[in-house]
Coordinates of C-alpha atoms and ligand atoms in Angstrom, one line a residue:
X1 CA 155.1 55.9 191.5
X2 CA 154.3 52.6 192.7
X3 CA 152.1 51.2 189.7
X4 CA 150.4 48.1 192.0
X5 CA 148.5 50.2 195.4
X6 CA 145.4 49.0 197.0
X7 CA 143.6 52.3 196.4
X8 CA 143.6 53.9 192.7
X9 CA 142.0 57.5 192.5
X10 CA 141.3 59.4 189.1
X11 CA 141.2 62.9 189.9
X12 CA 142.9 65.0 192.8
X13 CA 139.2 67.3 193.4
X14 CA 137.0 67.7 196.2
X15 CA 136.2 64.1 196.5
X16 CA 139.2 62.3 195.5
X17 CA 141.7 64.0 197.9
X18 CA 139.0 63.4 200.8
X19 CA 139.0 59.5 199.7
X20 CA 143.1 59.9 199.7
X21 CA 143.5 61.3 202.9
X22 CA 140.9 59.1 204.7
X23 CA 142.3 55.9 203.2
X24 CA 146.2 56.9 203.0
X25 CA 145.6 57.8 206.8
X26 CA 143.8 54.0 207.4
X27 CA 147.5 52.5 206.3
X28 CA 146.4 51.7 202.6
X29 CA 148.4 52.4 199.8
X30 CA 146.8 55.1 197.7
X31 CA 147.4 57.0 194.1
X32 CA 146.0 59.9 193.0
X33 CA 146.2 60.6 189.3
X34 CA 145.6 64.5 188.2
X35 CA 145.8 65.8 185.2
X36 CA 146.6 69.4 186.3
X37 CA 149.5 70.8 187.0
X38 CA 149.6 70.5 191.2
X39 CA 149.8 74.4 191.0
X40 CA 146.9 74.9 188.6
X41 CA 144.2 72.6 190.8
X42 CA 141.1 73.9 191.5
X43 CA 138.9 76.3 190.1
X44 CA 140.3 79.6 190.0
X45 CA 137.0 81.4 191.9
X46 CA 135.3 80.9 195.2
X47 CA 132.2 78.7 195.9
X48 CA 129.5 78.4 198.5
X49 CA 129.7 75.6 201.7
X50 CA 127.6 75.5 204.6
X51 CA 130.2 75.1 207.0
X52 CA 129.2 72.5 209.0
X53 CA 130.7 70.2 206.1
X54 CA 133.8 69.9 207.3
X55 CA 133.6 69.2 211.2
X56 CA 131.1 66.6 209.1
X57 CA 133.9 65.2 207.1
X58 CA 136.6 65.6 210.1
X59 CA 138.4 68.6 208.6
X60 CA 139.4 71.7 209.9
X61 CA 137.1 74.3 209.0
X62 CA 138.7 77.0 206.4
X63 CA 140.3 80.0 207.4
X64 CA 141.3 83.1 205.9
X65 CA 142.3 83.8 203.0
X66 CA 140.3 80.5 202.4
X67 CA 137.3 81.5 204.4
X68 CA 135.9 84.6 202.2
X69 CA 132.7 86.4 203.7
X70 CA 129.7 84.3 204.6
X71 CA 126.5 84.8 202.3
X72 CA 124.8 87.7 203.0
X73 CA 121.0 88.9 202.1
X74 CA 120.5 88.8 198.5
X75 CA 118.2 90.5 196.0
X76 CA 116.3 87.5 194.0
X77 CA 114.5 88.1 190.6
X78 CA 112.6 85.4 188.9
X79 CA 112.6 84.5 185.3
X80 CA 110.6 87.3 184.1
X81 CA 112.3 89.8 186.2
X82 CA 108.8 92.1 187.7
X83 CA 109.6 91.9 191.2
X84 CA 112.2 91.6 193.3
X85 CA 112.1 89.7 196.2
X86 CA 114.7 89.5 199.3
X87 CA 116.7 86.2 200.1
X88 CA 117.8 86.6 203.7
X89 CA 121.5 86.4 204.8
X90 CA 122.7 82.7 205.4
X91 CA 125.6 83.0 207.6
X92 CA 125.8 78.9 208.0
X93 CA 127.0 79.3 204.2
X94 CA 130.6 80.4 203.4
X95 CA 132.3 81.2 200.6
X96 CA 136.0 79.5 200.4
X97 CA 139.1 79.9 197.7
X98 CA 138.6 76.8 195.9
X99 CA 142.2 77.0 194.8
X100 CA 143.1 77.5 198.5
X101 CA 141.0 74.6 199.7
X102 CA 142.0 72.3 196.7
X103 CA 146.2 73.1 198.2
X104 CA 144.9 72.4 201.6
X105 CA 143.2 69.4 200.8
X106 CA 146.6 68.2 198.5
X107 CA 148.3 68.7 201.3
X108 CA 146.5 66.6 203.9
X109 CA 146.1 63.7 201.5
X110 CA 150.3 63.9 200.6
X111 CA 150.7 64.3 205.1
X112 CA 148.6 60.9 205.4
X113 CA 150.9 59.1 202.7
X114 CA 148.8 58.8 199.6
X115 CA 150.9 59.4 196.5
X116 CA 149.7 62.2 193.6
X117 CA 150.8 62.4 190.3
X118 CA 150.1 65.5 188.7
X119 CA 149.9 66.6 185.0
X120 CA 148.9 62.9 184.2
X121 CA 145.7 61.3 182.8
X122 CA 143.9 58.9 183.7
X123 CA 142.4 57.0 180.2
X124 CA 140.1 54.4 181.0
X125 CA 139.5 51.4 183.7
X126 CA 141.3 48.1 183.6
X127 CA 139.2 45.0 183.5
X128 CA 139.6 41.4 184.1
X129 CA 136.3 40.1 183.3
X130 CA 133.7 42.4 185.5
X131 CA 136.2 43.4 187.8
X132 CA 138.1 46.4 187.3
X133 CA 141.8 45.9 188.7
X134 CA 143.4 49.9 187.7
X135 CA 143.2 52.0 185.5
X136 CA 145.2 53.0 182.4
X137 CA 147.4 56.3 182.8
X138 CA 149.1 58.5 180.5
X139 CA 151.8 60.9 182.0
X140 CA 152.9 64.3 181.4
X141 CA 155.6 63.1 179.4
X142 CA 153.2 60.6 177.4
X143 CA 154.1 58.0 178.8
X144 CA 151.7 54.8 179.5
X145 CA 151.5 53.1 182.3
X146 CA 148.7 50.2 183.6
X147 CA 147.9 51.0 187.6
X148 CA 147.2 48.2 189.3
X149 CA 144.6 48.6 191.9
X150 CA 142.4 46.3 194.2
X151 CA 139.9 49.4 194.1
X152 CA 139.9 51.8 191.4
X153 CA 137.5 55.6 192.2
X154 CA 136.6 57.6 189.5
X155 CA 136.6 60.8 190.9
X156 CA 137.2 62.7 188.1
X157 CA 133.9 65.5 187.5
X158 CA 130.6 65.0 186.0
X159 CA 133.1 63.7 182.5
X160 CA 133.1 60.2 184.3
X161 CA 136.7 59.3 182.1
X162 CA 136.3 55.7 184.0
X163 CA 132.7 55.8 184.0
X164 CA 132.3 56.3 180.3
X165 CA 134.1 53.5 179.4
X166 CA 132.6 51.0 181.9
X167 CA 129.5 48.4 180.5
X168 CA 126.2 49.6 181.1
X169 CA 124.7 47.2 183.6
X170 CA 126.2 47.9 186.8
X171 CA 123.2 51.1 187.5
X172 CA 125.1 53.7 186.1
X173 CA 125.5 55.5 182.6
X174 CA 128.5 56.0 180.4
X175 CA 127.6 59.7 180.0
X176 CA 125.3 62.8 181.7
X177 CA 122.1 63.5 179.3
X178 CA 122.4 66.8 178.3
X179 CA 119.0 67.7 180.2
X180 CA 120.6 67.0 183.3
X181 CA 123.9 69.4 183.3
X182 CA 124.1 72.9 183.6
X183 CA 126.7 74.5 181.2
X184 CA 127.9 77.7 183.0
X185 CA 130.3 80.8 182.3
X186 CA 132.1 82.9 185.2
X187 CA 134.0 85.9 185.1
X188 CA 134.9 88.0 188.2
X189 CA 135.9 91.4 187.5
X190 CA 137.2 94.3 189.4
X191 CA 134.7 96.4 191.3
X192 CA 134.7 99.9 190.4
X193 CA 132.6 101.1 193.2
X194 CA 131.8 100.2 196.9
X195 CA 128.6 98.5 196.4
X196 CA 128.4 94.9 197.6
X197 CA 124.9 94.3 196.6
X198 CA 123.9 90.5 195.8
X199 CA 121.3 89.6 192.9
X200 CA 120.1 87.0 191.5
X201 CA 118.1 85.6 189.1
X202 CA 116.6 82.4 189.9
X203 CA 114.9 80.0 187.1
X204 CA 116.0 82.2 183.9
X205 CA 117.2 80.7 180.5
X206 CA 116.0 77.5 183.0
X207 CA 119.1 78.2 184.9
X208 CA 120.8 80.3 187.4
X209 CA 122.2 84.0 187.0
X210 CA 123.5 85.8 190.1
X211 CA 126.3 89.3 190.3
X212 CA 127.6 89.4 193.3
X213 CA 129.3 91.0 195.2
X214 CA 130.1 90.0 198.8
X215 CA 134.3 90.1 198.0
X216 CA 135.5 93.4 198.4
X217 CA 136.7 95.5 195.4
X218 CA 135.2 92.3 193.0
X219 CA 132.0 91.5 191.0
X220 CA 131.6 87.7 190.7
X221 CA 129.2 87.5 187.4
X222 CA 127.5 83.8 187.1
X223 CA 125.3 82.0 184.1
X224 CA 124.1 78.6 184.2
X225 CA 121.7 77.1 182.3
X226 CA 120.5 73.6 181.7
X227 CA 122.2 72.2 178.8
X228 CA 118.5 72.4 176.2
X229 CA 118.6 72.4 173.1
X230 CA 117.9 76.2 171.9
X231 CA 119.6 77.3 175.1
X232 CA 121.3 80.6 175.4
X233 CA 125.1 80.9 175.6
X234 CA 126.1 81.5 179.4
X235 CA 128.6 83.6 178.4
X236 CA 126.5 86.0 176.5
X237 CA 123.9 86.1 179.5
X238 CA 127.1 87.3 182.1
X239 CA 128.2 89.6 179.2
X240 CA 125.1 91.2 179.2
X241 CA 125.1 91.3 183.2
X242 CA 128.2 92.8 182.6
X243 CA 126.7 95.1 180.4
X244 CA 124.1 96.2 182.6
X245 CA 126.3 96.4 185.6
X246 CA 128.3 99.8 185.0
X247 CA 130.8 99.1 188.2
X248 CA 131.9 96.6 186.7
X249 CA 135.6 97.4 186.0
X250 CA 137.7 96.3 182.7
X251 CA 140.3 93.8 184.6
X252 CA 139.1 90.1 184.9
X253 CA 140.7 89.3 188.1
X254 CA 139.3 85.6 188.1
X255 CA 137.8 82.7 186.4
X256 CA 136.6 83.7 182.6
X257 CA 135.7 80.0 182.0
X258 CA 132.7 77.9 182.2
X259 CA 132.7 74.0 183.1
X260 CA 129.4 72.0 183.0
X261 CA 128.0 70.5 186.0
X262 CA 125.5 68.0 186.8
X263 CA 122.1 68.9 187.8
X264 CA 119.9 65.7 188.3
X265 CA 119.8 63.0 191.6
X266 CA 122.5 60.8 191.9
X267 CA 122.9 57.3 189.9
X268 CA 120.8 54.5 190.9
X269 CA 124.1 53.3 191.8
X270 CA 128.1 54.1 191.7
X271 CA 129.7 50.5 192.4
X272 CA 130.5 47.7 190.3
X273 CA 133.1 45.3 191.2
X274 CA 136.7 46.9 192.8
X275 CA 135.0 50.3 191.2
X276 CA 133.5 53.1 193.2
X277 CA 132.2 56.8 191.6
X278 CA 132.7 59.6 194.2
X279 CA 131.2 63.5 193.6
X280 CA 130.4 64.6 190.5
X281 CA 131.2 61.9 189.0
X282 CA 128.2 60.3 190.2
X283 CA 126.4 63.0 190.4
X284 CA 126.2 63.8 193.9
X285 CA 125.4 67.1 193.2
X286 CA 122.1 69.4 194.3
X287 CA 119.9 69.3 191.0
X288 CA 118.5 72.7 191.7
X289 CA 121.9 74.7 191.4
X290 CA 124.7 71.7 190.5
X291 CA 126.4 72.6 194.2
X292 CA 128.4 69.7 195.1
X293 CA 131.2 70.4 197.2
X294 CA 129.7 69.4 200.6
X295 CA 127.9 66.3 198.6
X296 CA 130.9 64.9 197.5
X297 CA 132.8 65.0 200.9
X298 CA 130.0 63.5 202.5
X299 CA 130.1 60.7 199.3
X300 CA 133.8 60.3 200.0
X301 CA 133.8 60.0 203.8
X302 CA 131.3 57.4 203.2
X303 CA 132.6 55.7 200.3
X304 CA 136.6 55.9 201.8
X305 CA 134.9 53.8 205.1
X306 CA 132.8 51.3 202.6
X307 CA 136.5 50.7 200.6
X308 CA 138.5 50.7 204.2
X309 CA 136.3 47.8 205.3
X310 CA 136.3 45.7 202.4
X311 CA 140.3 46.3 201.8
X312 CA 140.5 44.4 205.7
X313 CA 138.4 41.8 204.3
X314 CA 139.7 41.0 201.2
X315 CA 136.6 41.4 199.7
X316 CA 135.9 44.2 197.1
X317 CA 133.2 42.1 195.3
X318 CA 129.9 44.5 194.3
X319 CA 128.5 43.4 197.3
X320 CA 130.8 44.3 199.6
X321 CA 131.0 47.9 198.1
X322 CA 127.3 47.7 198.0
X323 CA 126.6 49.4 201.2
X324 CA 128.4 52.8 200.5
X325 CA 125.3 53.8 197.9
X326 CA 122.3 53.5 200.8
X327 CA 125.2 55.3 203.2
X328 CA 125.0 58.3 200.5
X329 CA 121.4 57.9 199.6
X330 CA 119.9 58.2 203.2
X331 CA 121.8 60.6 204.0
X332 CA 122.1 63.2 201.2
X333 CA 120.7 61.6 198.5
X334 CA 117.2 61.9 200.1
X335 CA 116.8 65.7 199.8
X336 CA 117.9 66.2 196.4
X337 CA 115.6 63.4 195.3
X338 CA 113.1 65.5 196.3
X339 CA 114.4 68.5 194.6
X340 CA 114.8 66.6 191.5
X341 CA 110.8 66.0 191.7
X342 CA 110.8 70.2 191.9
X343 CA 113.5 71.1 189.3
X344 CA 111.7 69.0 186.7
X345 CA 108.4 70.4 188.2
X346 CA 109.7 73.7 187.5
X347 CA 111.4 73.2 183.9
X348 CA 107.2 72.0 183.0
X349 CA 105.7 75.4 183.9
X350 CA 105.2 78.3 181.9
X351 CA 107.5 81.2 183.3
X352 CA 104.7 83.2 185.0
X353 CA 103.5 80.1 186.9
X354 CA 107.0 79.8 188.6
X355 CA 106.8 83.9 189.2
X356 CA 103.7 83.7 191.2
X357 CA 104.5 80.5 193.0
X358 CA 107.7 83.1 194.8
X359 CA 105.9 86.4 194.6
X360 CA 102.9 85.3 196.0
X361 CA 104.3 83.5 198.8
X362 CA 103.6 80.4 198.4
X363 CA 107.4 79.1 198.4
X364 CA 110.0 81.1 199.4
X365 CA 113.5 81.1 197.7
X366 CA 115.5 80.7 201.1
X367 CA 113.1 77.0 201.6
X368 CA 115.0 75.6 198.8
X369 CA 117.6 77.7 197.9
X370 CA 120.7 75.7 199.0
X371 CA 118.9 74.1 201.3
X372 CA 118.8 70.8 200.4
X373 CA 115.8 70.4 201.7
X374 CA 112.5 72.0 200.0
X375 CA 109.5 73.2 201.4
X376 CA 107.3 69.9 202.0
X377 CA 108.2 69.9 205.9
X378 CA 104.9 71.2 206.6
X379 CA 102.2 70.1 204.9
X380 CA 99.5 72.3 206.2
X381 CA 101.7 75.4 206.4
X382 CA 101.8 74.8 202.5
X383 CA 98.4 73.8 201.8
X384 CA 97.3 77.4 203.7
X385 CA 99.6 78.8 201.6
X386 CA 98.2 77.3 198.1
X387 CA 95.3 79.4 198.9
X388 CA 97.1 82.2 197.5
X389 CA 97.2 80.5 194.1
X390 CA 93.0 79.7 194.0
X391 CA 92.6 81.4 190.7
X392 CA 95.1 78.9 189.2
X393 CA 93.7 75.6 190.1
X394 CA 95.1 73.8 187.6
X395 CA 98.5 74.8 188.5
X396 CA 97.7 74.3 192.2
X397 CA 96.7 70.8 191.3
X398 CA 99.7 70.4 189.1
X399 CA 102.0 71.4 191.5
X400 CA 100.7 69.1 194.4
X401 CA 101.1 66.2 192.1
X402 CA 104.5 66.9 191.6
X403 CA 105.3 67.5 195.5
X404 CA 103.4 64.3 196.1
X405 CA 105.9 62.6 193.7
X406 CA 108.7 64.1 195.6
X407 CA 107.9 62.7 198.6
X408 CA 107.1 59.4 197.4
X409 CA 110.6 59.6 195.5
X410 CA 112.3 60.3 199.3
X411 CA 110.4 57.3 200.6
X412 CA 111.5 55.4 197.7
X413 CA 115.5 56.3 198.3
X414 CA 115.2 55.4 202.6
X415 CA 114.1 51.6 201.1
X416 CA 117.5 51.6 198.7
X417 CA 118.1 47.7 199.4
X418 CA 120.9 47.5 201.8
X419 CA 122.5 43.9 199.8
X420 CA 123.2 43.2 196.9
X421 CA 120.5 41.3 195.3
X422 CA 119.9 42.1 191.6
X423 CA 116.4 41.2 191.1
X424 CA 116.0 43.3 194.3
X425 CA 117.9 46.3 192.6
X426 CA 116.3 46.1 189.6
X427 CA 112.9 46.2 191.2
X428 CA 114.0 49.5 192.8
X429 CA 115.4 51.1 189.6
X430 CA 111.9 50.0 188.0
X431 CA 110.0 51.8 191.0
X432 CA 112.5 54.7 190.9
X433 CA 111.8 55.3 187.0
X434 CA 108.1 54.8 187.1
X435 CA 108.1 58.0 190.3
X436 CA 110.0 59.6 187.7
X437 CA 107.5 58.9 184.4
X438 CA 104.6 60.8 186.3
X439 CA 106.6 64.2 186.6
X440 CA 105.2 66.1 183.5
X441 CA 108.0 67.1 180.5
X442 CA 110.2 70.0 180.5
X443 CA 108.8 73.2 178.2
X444 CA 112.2 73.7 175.6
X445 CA 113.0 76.8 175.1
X446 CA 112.2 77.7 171.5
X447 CA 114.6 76.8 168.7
Ligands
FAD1 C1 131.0 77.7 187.8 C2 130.8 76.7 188.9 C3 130.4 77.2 190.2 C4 130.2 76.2 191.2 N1 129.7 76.7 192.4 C5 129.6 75.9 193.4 C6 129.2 76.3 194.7 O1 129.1 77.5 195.0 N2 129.1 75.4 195.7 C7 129.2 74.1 195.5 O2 129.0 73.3 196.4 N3 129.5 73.6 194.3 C8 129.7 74.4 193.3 N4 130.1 74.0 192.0 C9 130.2 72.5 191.8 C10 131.5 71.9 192.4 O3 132.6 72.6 191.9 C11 131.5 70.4 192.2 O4 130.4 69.8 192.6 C12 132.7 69.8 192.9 O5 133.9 70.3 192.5 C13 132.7 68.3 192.6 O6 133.9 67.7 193.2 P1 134.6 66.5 192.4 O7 135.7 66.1 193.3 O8 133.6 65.5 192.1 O9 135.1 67.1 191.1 P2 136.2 68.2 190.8 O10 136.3 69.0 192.0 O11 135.8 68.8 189.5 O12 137.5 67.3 190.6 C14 137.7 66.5 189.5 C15 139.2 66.4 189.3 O13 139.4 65.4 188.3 C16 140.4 65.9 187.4 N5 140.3 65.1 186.2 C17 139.4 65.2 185.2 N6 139.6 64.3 184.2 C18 140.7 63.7 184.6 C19 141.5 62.6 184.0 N7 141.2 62.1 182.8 N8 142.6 62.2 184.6 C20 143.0 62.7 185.8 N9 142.3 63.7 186.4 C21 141.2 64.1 185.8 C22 140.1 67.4 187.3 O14 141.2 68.1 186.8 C23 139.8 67.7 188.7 O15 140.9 68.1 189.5 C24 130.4 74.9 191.0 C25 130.8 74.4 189.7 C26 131.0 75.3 188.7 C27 131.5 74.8 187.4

């Protein structure tokens, strides 16, 4: 591997092959460092995409065995489980073989030129002064090499291995507060019978829970839960699914591991001088259900244009990286601000509050669901709605509060300053936090 490139990437995921294709294919000379095996990358289950990601993102759209089944109408419980309700089929979302896609996307970064190294570590970023010029590497036969790189990507998951060792003050942290990851556990077994009825269970252990069942002769079991303390173990919640679910056949046939994700709105911001964070790694993520596969392709077609540009100008200064974080933030990072504003809102409430705000009507799980998006669109269509709550006032008035918040958070994230000034920035974090102070506390689960 040529140890001096113009493009260094830590991790060969979702984001980082995107950013390797794009910029290998723009004539730069890009490595990819990956600590799996090349034949063991991606996760060993399928996930959820809406589709439209990829003609987004200027890749072929998945096709079988990649493309699984599309998302079909669900049965939805909420935390305390008295009735169910019916999420309707959402054919724009399909499921694809993440091992597949991961191989697909290897390949098309290799095809463009950029380089991949597999079975080696990436161990921390190399610094002259505040700018970061590569990144320390450890191969698979322990060796140790310095990369030399005129930008260096973290793109390694929500761990951050560059991040966490990079000095505070550039807008991002070293690590993920517990509060905002899920841990999960995921197990697929064989499915006994024909059923291939969905459920799931929306908002318990503050998490997600869903069986389903939409691959033939499989039953994909699913726990995640925000990482609290006094939470309960994933794993036991999807072995009592399990439990409970007497098709569920002996033979695990995928997954059986858990790996936290991020739950929260991206960092303020993910640049600092030759240094870029891309997908989970800067938590471009949905903070309602941690999905960030279409959020990090949409990071890393804008962040792979941001680095093109300043490569041809011999400038990859903070400011000239600058402009990728209000490219992310308009676009994606808008929505999920605002669903930040309703996962915290939700994580406040007593359990029961939560169950009438669905089974009532008032908000329907398909409005934010994997949306993206949230209910606020219409304003009196939800007032008219919060009629249906009138014996809970104080909820009601709680809840608009925190919808009000949301908004003004999504307002907040369109006026990102678009240069690099640092009184400007830190103005803007200042505002940001202070949106954030007026959302009430999470309830903890009891110890
Ligand atoms: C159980 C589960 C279910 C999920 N379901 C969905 C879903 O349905 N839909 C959805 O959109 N998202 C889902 N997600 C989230 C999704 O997987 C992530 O958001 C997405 O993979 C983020 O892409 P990334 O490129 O940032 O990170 P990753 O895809 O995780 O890639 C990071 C890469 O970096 C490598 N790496 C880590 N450390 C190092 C190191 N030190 N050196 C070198 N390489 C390193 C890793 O091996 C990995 O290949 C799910 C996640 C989990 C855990």
């Amino acid at each position: 591997m040529n140890n001096n490139v113009d493009v260094a990437i830590a991790g060969a995921g979702i984001a980082g092959c995107l950013l390797a294709r794009n910029l290998a294919r723009d004539g730069h000379r890009v490595a990819v460092i990956e600590k799996s095996k090349r034949e063991d990358a991606g996760h060993d289950w399928w996930d959820t995409i809406k589709i439209a990601t990829f003609a987004r993102v200027g890749m072929p759209e998945p096709e079988p065995p990649e493309l699984m089944s599309t998302r079909h109408e669900a049965t939805v419980y909420l935390p305390l489980e008295t009735k169910p309700l019916t999420a309707p089929p959402r054919p724009e979302s399909i499921h694809v073989d993440r091992k597949l896609l991961e191989q697909r996307q290897i390949r098309y970064a290799e095809e463009a030129g950029a380089e991949l190294l597999f079975g080696a570590k990436a161990t921390g970023p190399l610094l002259d002064g505040d700018q970061v010029v590569g990144m320390g590497v450890e191969t698979a036969e322990g060796e140790k090499i310095e990369l030399r790189a005129k930008i260096t990507i973290d793109a390694a998951g929500m761990s951050g291995v560059l991040r966490s060792k990079m000095p505070e003050k550039f807008g991002f942290p070293q690590q993920v507060e517990r509060k905002d990851m899920f841990v999960t556990y995921r197990e697929i077994r064989n499915n006994t019978t024909a059923s291939r009825d969905d459920l799931l269970i929306f908002g318990k252990n503050n998490g997600v829970v869903w069986v389903n069942r939409a691959e033939a002769g499989m039953v994909d079991f699913f726990a995640g839960a925000i990482n609290f303390p006094g939470r309960t173990e994933p794993r036991d919640i999807v072995n009592e699914m399990i439990r409970k679910t007497p098709e569920a056949g002996d033979r695990i046939m995928r997954g059986g591991y858990g790996a936290p994700i991020p739950v929260r709105h991206c960092f303020d911001s993910f640049v600092a001088p030759g240094f870029m964070l891309c997908g989970d790694s800067a938590c471009h993520c949905s903070p309602i259900d941690g999905s960030g596969m279409a959020s990090s392709m949409i990071a890393a077609d804008h962040a792979s244009k941001i680095a093109h540009a300043a490569l041809e100008n011999g400038d990859t200064s903070l400011a000239a990286l600058w402009p990728y974080i209000g490219a992310y933030k308009r676009e994606q990072g808008v929505p999920f601000v605002g669903l930040d504003a309703v996962q915290k809102f939700m994580v406040s409430e007593p359990k029961i509050n939560l169950e009438l705000l669905f089974t009532r009507g008032v908000l329907k799980i398909e409005e934010f669901w994997g949306s993206g998006g949230g209910a606020g669109g219409n304003k009196l269509k939800m007032l008219l709605r919060l009629i249906k709550l009138v014996d809970r006032p104080l909820f009601v008035r709680r809840l608009i509060a925190s919808v009000g918040i949301g908004a003004k958070l999504k307002v907040h994230y369109m006026n990102f300053p678009d240069k690099y000034d640092p009184a400007e920035f830190a103005a803007w974090v200042k505002g940001k936090e202070s949106l954030f102070a007026e959302l009430p506390p999470a309830m903890l689960p009891p110890r």
